[in-house]
Amino acid sequence: MAMPDWLTVLTTTDAPEKADALARGAVAARVAACAQVSGPVTSVYRWKGEIETASEWQVLFKTTETRYAELEVYLREAHDYDTPEIIATPIVRGSAAYLEWLEQETAG
């Protein structure tokens, strides 16, 4: 049996209540097993030719490669940024029990 691919997916938003809503919505939809909200963090970025600085809250989702596309669709629809940060990073190792739980919670 091939091992599934697990991912962490990061996004940011400009308010803690928006971060909480994104986290809860993804877990409720089973496109993520878990979502952690942290912040505020200071983001420095270029937007429309200007360098901006903003306080943001990060949301880190735990999901599987199988559910990634649905998580991305959810984030694009639920997020209020024009171009939301959506970055997936593979989980190369982890506790077998945790990764099994992750798979079960995102099985749909």
Tab-separated table of N, CA and C in Angstrom:
chain	number	residue	atom	x	y	z
A	1	MET	N	0.839	-1.173	0.000
A	1	MET	CA	0.000	0.000	0.000
A	1	MET	C	0.888	1.242	0.000
A	2	ALA	N	0.635	2.169	-0.914
A	2	ALA	CA	1.420	3.393	-0.999
A	2	ALA	C	1.045	4.332	0.143
A	3	MET	N	2.037	5.042	0.626
A	3	MET	CA	1.777	5.997	1.703
A	3	MET	C	1.170	7.267	1.113
A	4	PRO	N	0.163	7.807	1.762
A	4	PRO	CA	-0.422	9.059	1.279
A	4	PRO	C	0.515	10.226	1.542
A	5	ASP	N	0.305	11.278	0.812
A	5	ASP	CA	1.089	12.485	1.024
A	5	ASP	C	0.330	13.410	1.955
A	6	TRP	N	0.996	13.852	3.005
A	6	TRP	CA	0.405	14.778	3.960
A	6	TRP	C	0.979	16.152	3.718
A	7	LEU	N	0.191	17.175	4.005
A	7	LEU	CA	0.609	18.548	3.745
A	7	LEU	C	0.267	19.460	4.911
A	8	THR	N	1.056	20.503	5.068
A	8	THR	CA	0.630	21.670	5.820
A	8	THR	C	0.376	22.749	4.779
A	9	VAL	N	-0.667	23.525	4.983
A	9	VAL	CA	-1.036	24.585	4.038
A	9	VAL	C	-1.181	25.868	4.840
A	10	LEU	N	-0.475	26.901	4.410
A	10	LEU	CA	-0.450	28.169	5.116
A	10	LEU	C	-1.242	29.234	4.378
A	11	THR	N	-2.006	30.001	5.133
A	11	THR	CA	-2.616	31.219	4.608
A	11	THR	C	-2.526	32.282	5.696
A	12	THR	N	-2.774	33.523	5.323
A	12	THR	CA	-2.799	34.630	6.283
A	12	THR	C	-4.035	35.473	6.020
A	13	THR	N	-4.457	36.188	7.058
A	13	THR	CA	-5.573	37.118	6.929
A	13	THR	C	-5.360	38.265	7.904
A	14	ASP	N	-6.175	39.309	7.792
A	14	ASP	CA	-5.910	40.543	8.535
A	14	ASP	C	-6.650	40.695	9.860
A	15	ALA	N	-7.333	39.668	10.325
A	15	ALA	CA	-8.051	39.773	11.596
A	15	ALA	C	-8.182	38.396	12.238
A	16	PRO	N	-8.095	38.334	13.565
A	16	PRO	CA	-8.175	37.022	14.218
A	16	PRO	C	-9.506	36.322	14.003
A	17	GLU	N	-10.601	37.070	13.938
A	17	GLU	CA	-11.893	36.414	13.720
A	17	GLU	C	-12.003	35.836	12.307
A	18	LYS	N	-11.341	36.462	11.330
A	18	LYS	CA	-11.318	35.898	9.973
A	18	LYS	C	-10.484	34.618	9.948
A	19	ALA	N	-9.364	34.626	10.663
A	19	ALA	CA	-8.519	33.433	10.738
A	19	ALA	C	-9.282	32.284	11.379
A	20	ASP	N	-9.991	32.579	12.461
A	20	ASP	CA	-10.779	31.556	13.143
A	20	ASP	C	-11.862	31.001	12.218
A	21	ALA	N	-12.521	31.871	11.470
A	21	ALA	CA	-13.578	31.424	10.549
A	21	ALA	C	-13.004	30.532	9.450
A	22	LEU	N	-11.843	30.903	8.900
A	22	LEU	CA	-11.210	30.071	7.877
A	22	LEU	C	-10.847	28.704	8.467
A	23	ALA	N	-10.276	28.705	9.671
A	23	ALA	CA	-9.874	27.457	10.321
A	23	ALA	C	-11.077	26.558	10.580
A	24	ARG	N	-12.109	27.114	11.201
A	24	ARG	CA	-13.298	26.327	11.542
A	24	ARG	C	-14.008	25.807	10.292
A	25	GLY	N	-14.089	26.635	9.272
A	25	GLY	CA	-14.759	26.225	8.038
A	25	GLY	C	-14.063	25.067	7.355
A	26	ALA	N	-12.733	25.106	7.318
A	26	ALA	CA	-11.973	24.024	6.678
A	26	ALA	C	-12.106	22.722	7.446
A	27	VAL	N	-12.051	22.795	8.774
A	27	VAL	CA	-12.186	21.581	9.587
A	27	VAL	C	-13.611	21.039	9.479
A	28	ALA	N	-14.600	21.917	9.514
A	28	ALA	CA	-15.995	21.482	9.382
A	28	ALA	C	-16.243	20.804	8.043
A	29	ALA	N	-15.602	21.304	6.986
A	29	ALA	CA	-15.765	20.728	5.648
A	29	ALA	C	-14.896	19.490	5.438
A	30	ARG	N	-14.083	19.138	6.421
A	30	ARG	CA	-13.180	17.982	6.379
A	30	ARG	C	-12.118	18.096	5.290
A	31	VAL	N	-11.816	19.326	4.864
A	31	VAL	CA	-10.712	19.514	3.922
A	31	VAL	C	-9.407	19.733	4.678
A	32	ALA	N	-9.498	19.840	6.004
A	32	ALA	CA	-8.334	19.877	6.891
A	32	ALA	C	-8.719	19.154	8.172
A	33	ALA	N	-7.760	18.444	8.745
A	33	ALA	CA	-8.010	17.751	10.004
A	33	ALA	C	-7.844	18.704	11.178
A	34	CYS	N	-7.007	19.692	11.002
A	34	CYS	CA	-6.649	20.609	12.067
A	34	CYS	C	-6.223	21.924	11.433
A	35	ALA	N	-6.436	23.005	12.141
A	35	ALA	CA	-5.934	24.302	11.697
A	35	ALA	C	-5.483	25.074	12.924
A	36	GLN	N	-4.305	25.615	12.862
A	36	GLN	CA	-3.764	26.388	13.972
A	36	GLN	C	-3.674	27.849	13.569
A	37	VAL	N	-4.153	28.720	14.445
A	37	VAL	CA	-4.126	30.161	14.213
A	37	VAL	C	-3.043	30.763	15.094
A	38	SER	N	-2.170	31.560	14.504
A	38	SER	CA	-1.159	32.262	15.292
A	38	SER	C	-1.037	33.690	14.792
A	39	GLY	N	-0.610	34.548	15.678
A	39	GLY	CA	-0.437	35.933	15.294
A	39	GLY	C	-0.711	36.849	16.462
A	40	PRO	N	-0.597	38.112	16.253
A	40	PRO	CA	-0.303	38.678	14.935
A	40	PRO	C	1.173	38.527	14.557
A	41	VAL	N	1.397	38.468	13.268
A	41	VAL	CA	2.732	38.509	12.690
A	41	VAL	C	2.800	39.771	11.846
A	42	THR	N	3.994	40.268	11.627
A	42	THR	CA	4.162	41.429	10.767
A	42	THR	C	4.567	40.949	9.384
A	43	SER	N	3.777	41.309	8.394
A	43	SER	CA	4.073	40.942	7.012
A	43	SER	C	4.542	42.174	6.258
A	44	VAL	N	5.625	42.037	5.521
A	44	VAL	CA	6.134	43.091	4.652
A	44	VAL	C	6.108	42.519	3.244
A	45	TYR	N	5.441	43.215	2.320
A	45	TYR	CA	5.247	42.673	0.981
A	45	TYR	C	5.050	43.809	-0.019
A	46	ARG	N	5.219	43.458	-1.284
A	46	ARG	CA	4.972	44.410	-2.356
A	46	ARG	C	3.579	44.151	-2.896
A	47	TRP	N	2.769	45.190	-2.999
A	47	TRP	CA	1.408	45.072	-3.536
A	47	TRP	C	1.124	46.293	-4.397
A	48	LYS	N	0.822	46.015	-5.665
A	48	LYS	CA	0.501	47.072	-6.632
A	48	LYS	C	1.592	48.142	-6.673
A	49	GLY	N	2.843	47.677	-6.680
A	49	GLY	CA	3.986	48.570	-6.826
A	49	GLY	C	4.458	49.256	-5.566
A	50	GLU	N	3.804	49.044	-4.461
A	50	GLU	CA	4.173	49.686	-3.201
A	50	GLU	C	4.592	48.635	-2.176
A	51	ILE	N	5.516	49.006	-1.293
A	51	ILE	CA	5.893	48.126	-0.195
A	51	ILE	C	4.948	48.415	0.960
A	52	GLU	N	4.281	47.368	1.420
A	52	GLU	CA	3.276	47.464	2.484
A	52	GLU	C	3.768	46.721	3.720
A	53	THR	N	3.285	47.129	4.865
A	53	THR	CA	3.505	46.429	6.124
A	53	THR	C	2.150	46.285	6.794
A	54	ALA	N	1.844	45.074	7.260
A	54	ALA	CA	0.538	44.831	7.872
A	54	ALA	C	0.650	43.770	8.958
A	55	SER	N	-0.253	43.863	9.930
A	55	SER	CA	-0.393	42.792	10.916
A	55	SER	C	-1.331	41.755	10.322
A	56	GLU	N	-0.918	40.494	10.418
A	56	GLU	CA	-1.746	39.409	9.886
A	56	GLU	C	-1.742	38.241	10.868
A	57	TRP	N	-2.700	37.364	10.697
A	57	TRP	CA	-2.807	36.135	11.466
A	57	TRP	C	-2.584	34.992	10.503
A	58	GLN	N	-1.755	34.048	10.897
A	58	GLN	CA	-1.466	32.887	10.069
A	58	GLN	C	-2.391	31.743	10.451
A	59	VAL	N	-2.808	31.004	9.449
A	59	VAL	CA	-3.579	29.781	9.678
A	59	VAL	C	-2.816	28.659	8.990
A	60	LEU	N	-2.445	27.642	9.767
A	60	LEU	CA	-1.715	26.492	9.255
A	60	LEU	C	-2.633	25.280	9.308
A	61	PHE	N	-2.994	24.781	8.139
A	61	PHE	CA	-3.906	23.645	8.003
A	61	PHE	C	-3.099	22.367	7.845
A	62	LYS	N	-3.602	21.246	8.392
A	62	LYS	CA	-3.029	19.925	8.160
A	62	LYS	C	-4.022	19.153	7.315
A	63	THR	N	-3.551	18.659	6.163
A	63	THR	CA	-4.437	17.964	5.239
A	63	THR	C	-3.655	16.905	4.470
A	64	THR	N	-4.307	16.287	3.508
A	64	THR	CA	-3.658	15.300	2.647
A	64	THR	C	-3.615	15.832	1.227
A	65	GLU	N	-2.729	15.257	0.442
A	65	GLU	CA	-2.641	15.630	-0.973
A	65	GLU	C	-3.997	15.429	-1.651
A	66	THR	N	-4.700	14.385	-1.263
A	66	THR	CA	-6.013	14.088	-1.838
A	66	THR	C	-7.010	15.221	-1.615
A	67	ARG	N	-6.942	15.878	-0.473
A	67	ARG	CA	-7.903	16.932	-0.125
A	67	ARG	C	-7.404	18.337	-0.458
A	68	TYR	N	-6.145	18.454	-0.918
A	68	TYR	CA	-5.576	19.780	-1.158
A	68	TYR	C	-6.417	20.625	-2.112
A	69	ALA	N	-6.813	20.078	-3.240
A	69	ALA	CA	-7.552	20.871	-4.235
A	69	ALA	C	-8.834	21.437	-3.636
A	70	GLU	N	-9.527	20.627	-2.835
A	70	GLU	CA	-10.758	21.107	-2.205
A	70	GLU	C	-10.469	22.175	-1.148
A	71	LEU	N	-9.360	22.028	-0.423
A	71	LEU	CA	-8.969	23.045	0.545
A	71	LEU	C	-8.655	24.359	-0.173
A	72	GLU	N	-7.930	24.269	-1.276
A	72	GLU	CA	-7.607	25.491	-2.031
A	72	GLU	C	-8.876	26.170	-2.548
A	73	VAL	N	-9.805	25.409	-3.083
A	73	VAL	CA	-11.076	25.984	-3.549
A	73	VAL	C	-11.790	26.667	-2.384
A	74	TYR	N	-11.864	25.987	-1.247
A	74	TYR	CA	-12.497	26.567	-0.069
A	74	TYR	C	-11.833	27.895	0.307
A	75	LEU	N	-10.503	27.913	0.361
A	75	LEU	CA	-9.794	29.135	0.756
A	75	LEU	C	-10.025	30.263	-0.245
A	76	ARG	N	-9.997	29.961	-1.521
A	76	ARG	CA	-10.229	31.001	-2.533
A	76	ARG	C	-11.636	31.590	-2.411
A	77	GLU	N	-12.610	30.740	-2.108
A	77	GLU	CA	-13.999	31.214	-1.987
A	77	GLU	C	-14.248	31.936	-0.668
A	78	ALA	N	-13.654	31.458	0.424
A	78	ALA	CA	-13.932	32.012	1.750
A	78	ALA	C	-13.064	33.217	2.103
A	79	HIS	N	-11.939	33.354	1.450
A	79	HIS	CA	-10.975	34.408	1.777
A	79	HIS	C	-11.384	35.723	1.142
A	80	ASP	N	-11.122	36.832	1.834
A	80	ASP	CA	-11.490	38.134	1.273
A	80	ASP	C	-10.318	38.870	0.613
A	81	TYR	N	-9.125	38.276	0.581
A	81	TYR	CA	-7.994	38.901	-0.121
A	81	TYR	C	-8.141	38.667	-1.622
A	82	ASP	N	-7.673	39.622	-2.422
A	82	ASP	CA	-7.658	39.451	-3.884
A	82	ASP	C	-6.777	38.272	-4.281
A	83	THR	N	-5.621	38.178	-3.647
A	83	THR	CA	-4.666	37.110	-3.928
A	83	THR	C	-4.221	36.513	-2.600
A	84	PRO	N	-5.012	35.594	-2.035
A	84	PRO	CA	-4.626	35.035	-0.735
A	84	PRO	C	-3.385	34.161	-0.838
A	85	GLU	N	-2.592	34.211	0.207
A	85	GLU	CA	-1.447	33.311	0.314
A	85	GLU	C	-1.988	31.910	0.552
A	86	ILE	N	-1.625	30.983	-0.317
A	86	ILE	CA	-1.969	29.573	-0.139
A	86	ILE	C	-0.715	28.798	-0.538
A	87	ILE	N	0.005	28.310	0.465
A	87	ILE	CA	1.282	27.636	0.222
A	87	ILE	C	1.237	26.274	0.898
A	88	ALA	N	1.482	25.232	0.127
A	88	ALA	CA	1.490	23.867	0.661
A	88	ALA	C	2.924	23.379	0.813
A	89	THR	N	3.183	22.734	1.940
A	89	THR	CA	4.488	22.154	2.225
A	89	THR	C	4.286	20.696	2.593
A	90	PRO	N	5.027	19.787	1.970
A	90	PRO	CA	4.862	18.367	2.304
A	90	PRO	C	5.358	18.059	3.714
A	91	ILE	N	4.659	17.155	4.358
A	91	ILE	CA	5.102	16.591	5.637
A	91	ILE	C	5.851	15.317	5.274
A	92	VAL	N	7.133	15.282	5.519
A	92	VAL	CA	7.924	14.123	5.106
A	92	VAL	C	7.978	13.032	6.173
A	93	ARG	N	7.746	13.394	7.417
A	93	ARG	CA	7.706	12.426	8.505
A	93	ARG	C	6.808	12.943	9.595
A	94	GLY	N	6.310	12.027	10.399
A	94	GLY	CA	5.490	12.406	11.537
A	94	GLY	C	5.094	11.175	12.327
A	95	SER	N	4.502	11.410	13.455
A	95	SER	CA	4.012	10.326	14.283
A	95	SER	C	2.982	9.525	13.497
A	96	ALA	N	3.133	8.226	13.476
A	96	ALA	CA	2.207	7.366	12.734
A	96	ALA	C	0.773	7.557	13.212
A	97	ALA	N	0.588	7.659	14.525
A	97	ALA	CA	-0.766	7.829	15.064
A	97	ALA	C	-1.362	9.162	14.619
A	98	TYR	N	-0.561	10.230	14.632
A	98	TYR	CA	-1.068	11.542	14.215
A	98	TYR	C	-1.416	11.538	12.728
A	99	LEU	N	-0.547	10.987	11.908
A	99	LEU	CA	-0.796	10.977	10.467
A	99	LEU	C	-2.001	10.105	10.116
A	100	GLU	N	-2.193	9.022	10.849
A	100	GLU	CA	-3.381	8.189	10.652
A	100	GLU	C	-4.639	8.989	11.014
A	101	TRP	N	-4.593	9.725	12.127
A	101	TRP	CA	-5.708	10.585	12.534
A	101	TRP	C	-5.994	11.627	11.467
A	102	LEU	N	-4.950	12.249	10.930
A	102	LEU	CA	-5.090	13.248	9.877
A	102	LEU	C	-5.843	12.648	8.677
A	103	GLU	N	-5.448	11.474	8.280
A	103	GLU	CA	-6.117	10.792	7.157
A	103	GLU	C	-7.589	10.516	7.470
A	104	GLN	N	-7.859	10.029	8.665
A	104	GLN	CA	-9.240	9.697	9.054
A	104	GLN	C	-10.118	10.951	9.050
A	105	GLU	N	-9.602	12.049	9.576
A	105	GLU	CA	-10.398	13.273	9.708
A	105	GLU	C	-10.635	13.974	8.380
A	106	THR	N	-9.831	13.675	7.373
A	106	THR	CA	-10.029	14.305	6.055
A	106	THR	C	-10.601	13.329	5.042
A	107	ALA	N	-11.009	12.151	5.504
A	107	ALA	CA	-11.517	11.132	4.585
A	107	ALA	C	-12.840	11.532	3.958
A	108	GLY	N	-13.488	12.536	4.509
A	108	GLY	CA	-14.723	13.027	3.910
A	108	GLY	C	-15.913	12.427	4.549
